[in-house]
């Protein structure tokens, strides 16, 4: 148990941490896990990391808050000096956080106490008035009713407390004594400790045995109500008189049994002490009571006291609460609030009997007691301490005058062997005290010195270890680093290089496994195994067997026989079967979850959990589950640099640091679920959205613009468990494929979410074993697409595009029609005007030629005029044909070619033929295509007529798909390939025209074998 000599694992919070005020009136934890703290300057909500504080500006009727209550329906009620208020966690922007609830009058009256009974009725105690708020239908205001206090001997100034016993009676503590409100509505009065000015009952608590704890200003009474008690009028003996008559009193120095029958009373506290009692809370068989002298704990057998001597920042306590992780929270009258960590580390330093805070080793002696070795080896200061279950008693062992240097040995630096002999390591030999020397006599008894001259491997002693046979193993920094002192004979046998232990491999740790083998951890890295019954050689195991290449600082064999190895820089090694012929070691480093690879010491609790001390506090490893928990100075540890560790016969664990000694009483915690997180806030572009101030498991209706909105989501899971360190994993479904890596951040920002629907999830995970909360919190998000991607906008664009296409089509059709009409008019005008004029010139020139037959010059001139007119008529005819839209088809081209071929070839006696598709009229050609194709044919036929000497010519026009193939073949004399740079028969112009049509012209000819001209061109106006 906790004694007055021990330092509690306490952490204090005040206004500098964000607390509303330093004078505390009430502490309550809600269902979510928030801790609510009432002060005389407002109320604060604590999430484990920061305080959220409310005052009069947030709607509180008064800054002085007396009591807090969370109803079963989740409503928060706040009793203030200005009346009753209700918390509004789902308020809209700009609204106050609290609203005042009217009670008996419109004038604000103080409310001092609150209670909700089993029927869901809310009881509010004020300044001499008592109100009950009856539950109503959902959404309806509660009906307020005032309860008369006529049963009291006088009108009280305050109604301070409530409690409900198993029989359904409601007990009411007032300034004038105790009231009992029976289930049938009757009220009776019970005096407690009258005749002291007032009879004020500040708090009431019912324990699990149905006993009522009455916290009076001056005393505490434990009362066992019985049926029918206090139900009739008349004078009643006070609880103090009933307790005195029974002779039952419990004090700190007077343990007593607390076995009460119905109607019996017992008193706590000394009558002569002016202890100002304040509050009480019960947990199991324990009761915690706070007063202006500190905290008192009743464990069912004895009453113990915590004061400033145990580390309380202030002994004047005003409130007490226990959170769901088992931590105690103590409110003070002017120093804020304190957290006493559940099962945290209890400290021992110079004030608790530790003569020097630099702890060198912690060990259990052969007599079963726990001993602590501390001191400054360079100052020749050496202390041994014995723990008697409550305190440390120190003694300074006497040193021989020749010992000037004590060395720097840790872990195993002193031994009380099973025969009762003390051994202490120094830098100049091993001290041996006479057998039977008592602990108290170490300071006056001169020891013998065993050194290298006596057979030790060296004078500087590093470790001392006693094995199961009673033999002593001494590690030294010498030529033969390990020595065995046989307990039965006193024989010394040393081990050196010949046995496998070189001088530079200084032993830093020693242990014995279940098979009796001795294990040696060495300073150069690796371990050695020695079978004392074997050949006497040491087997070495190092990195090639899985061990880190780092100095070994401690060894521990656990309850299952596994060997654990602590190293300086390489983490922890483990060997599951130490007797294996070829052992393989398993390593644990920061990658596996331990806090540091710099490990100094190892120990084990009664449940097989391994405690690893090092440079960053202590890790607790559970080999069965793999879970790792981390403890630091925040849990009460004296220092985060832990040098040595041990366990006493009571199962308590002890950790030595250079700033004192820490004790931990391990408990077997039940498997607990990781707390579920809450969404604490959502903001868009810095504008908070409406989310409950207490957090919500699910938030809906978040809508934002794609690409332009900054989304920030806050979240939190609440845990005050010691060694617990929660992290968070988030996932945006629809954006992330999997959970993001765990992080300690309590918010996340998304700056550029694409349009779509998303579901944001967050879960809490433990840092140690990555266990995750079962139910994640979630936010449903809709990211609206940009304006140009929305359906209505796309519909408008589609309509506009369709309208534009229709308008463009209409314009194009009208333009083509107008162009066709213009072409038709031009062709008609050319034919009618210019054509008729040229025909007239041709006719007149013919008449003039006939009249001028005798004049040779006149005849020649007239002939030239006629020829020119006819040529112009031919050219004009071709132009008119080319632009006439009524000729835009392949049939018109074929007809034109036939006419030209007939005029040209038949006059020369050349037989010709032309094949054209049957649907030539349906195959449309553009004016350019018709003209170029015709001119190519015309040039090719001119070449046939002028140069080929052909007897026949065949021509064909064929259309396949979108391509036209034209072939002209004659049986003339042909020609060889032209020389480089030579151009024949207008081939260049034909090729150029084919290129203009994006076609290909090929000519195949050979002397004596005729000529074939092939033209392939794509058609742009093909109608399927």
Tab-separated table of N, CA and C in Angstrom, residues 6 15 23 88 136-137 199 267 337 372 380 504 551 563 579 643 665 733 829 875 897 955 973-974:
chain	number	residue	atom	x	y	z
A	6	UNK	N	6.222	7.594	0.411
A	6	UNK	CA	6.296	7.358	-1.019
A	6	UNK	C	5.767	8.555	-1.803
A	15	UNK	N	-4.169	27.259	-14.294
A	15	UNK	CA	-4.631	28.240	-15.279
A	15	UNK	C	-3.601	28.434	-16.386
A	23	UNK	N	-9.214	27.310	-8.372
A	23	UNK	CA	-10.022	26.864	-7.241
A	23	UNK	C	-11.112	25.932	-7.766
A	88	UNK	N	-25.405	23.384	-24.422
A	88	UNK	CA	-25.935	23.204	-25.771
A	88	UNK	C	-24.783	22.821	-26.705
A	136	UNK	N	-39.858	14.716	-19.025
A	136	UNK	CA	-41.014	14.865	-19.903
A	136	UNK	C	-40.816	14.086	-21.187
A	137	UNK	N	-41.725	14.319	-22.126
A	137	UNK	CA	-41.603	13.676	-23.429
A	137	UNK	C	-40.403	14.265	-24.174
A	199	UNK	N	-24.810	21.746	11.060
A	199	UNK	CA	-24.716	20.289	10.920
A	199	UNK	C	-24.593	19.962	9.430
A	267	UNK	N	-17.662	5.823	12.874
A	267	UNK	CA	-17.114	7.152	12.620
A	267	UNK	C	-15.661	7.041	12.187
A	337	UNK	N	-5.778	21.369	-10.466
A	337	UNK	CA	-6.205	19.978	-10.378
A	337	UNK	C	-4.996	19.079	-10.558
A	372	UNK	N	18.816	-1.910	-2.101
A	372	UNK	CA	19.142	-0.903	-3.105
A	372	UNK	C	20.550	-0.406	-2.823
A	380	UNK	N	33.771	8.044	-3.484
A	380	UNK	CA	33.940	7.016	-2.439
A	380	UNK	C	32.741	6.979	-1.492
A	504	UNK	N	39.889	-8.491	-23.688
A	504	UNK	CA	39.146	-7.291	-24.109
A	504	UNK	C	37.631	-7.477	-24.041
A	551	UNK	N	27.310	-3.782	-27.278
A	551	UNK	CA	27.599	-4.230	-25.914
A	551	UNK	C	26.349	-4.747	-25.210
A	563	UNK	N	15.799	-16.610	-22.556
A	563	UNK	CA	16.866	-15.679	-22.209
A	563	UNK	C	16.651	-14.368	-22.950
A	579	UNK	N	19.172	-23.961	-24.199
A	579	UNK	CA	19.969	-25.193	-24.230
A	579	UNK	C	20.149	-25.734	-25.640
A	643	UNK	N	18.677	2.820	-15.365
A	643	UNK	CA	19.926	2.051	-15.385
A	643	UNK	C	19.775	0.618	-14.899
A	665	UNK	N	3.723	-1.218	-8.898
A	665	UNK	CA	2.981	-2.406	-8.491
A	665	UNK	C	2.161	-2.852	-9.699
A	733	UNK	N	-12.538	7.409	-48.372
A	733	UNK	CA	-13.043	6.441	-49.343
A	733	UNK	C	-13.445	7.171	-50.616
A	829	UNK	N	-25.053	33.126	-118.131
A	829	UNK	CA	-24.674	34.422	-118.708
A	829	UNK	C	-23.542	34.267	-119.718
A	875	UNK	N	-12.848	26.939	-125.447
A	875	UNK	CA	-12.414	27.200	-124.062
A	875	UNK	C	-13.557	27.678	-123.210
A	897	UNK	N	-15.967	13.634	-121.773
A	897	UNK	CA	-14.813	12.928	-122.316
A	897	UNK	C	-15.187	12.245	-123.628
A	955	UNK	N	-10.642	3.357	-122.611
A	955	UNK	CA	-10.701	4.185	-121.395
A	955	UNK	C	-11.721	3.581	-120.438
A	973	UNK	N	3.053	2.961	-130.419
A	973	UNK	CA	4.451	2.571	-130.447
A	973	UNK	C	5.136	2.658	-129.085
A	974	UNK	N	4.505	3.345	-128.153
A	974	UNK	CA	5.085	3.451	-126.813
A	974	UNK	C	6.351	4.273	-126.788
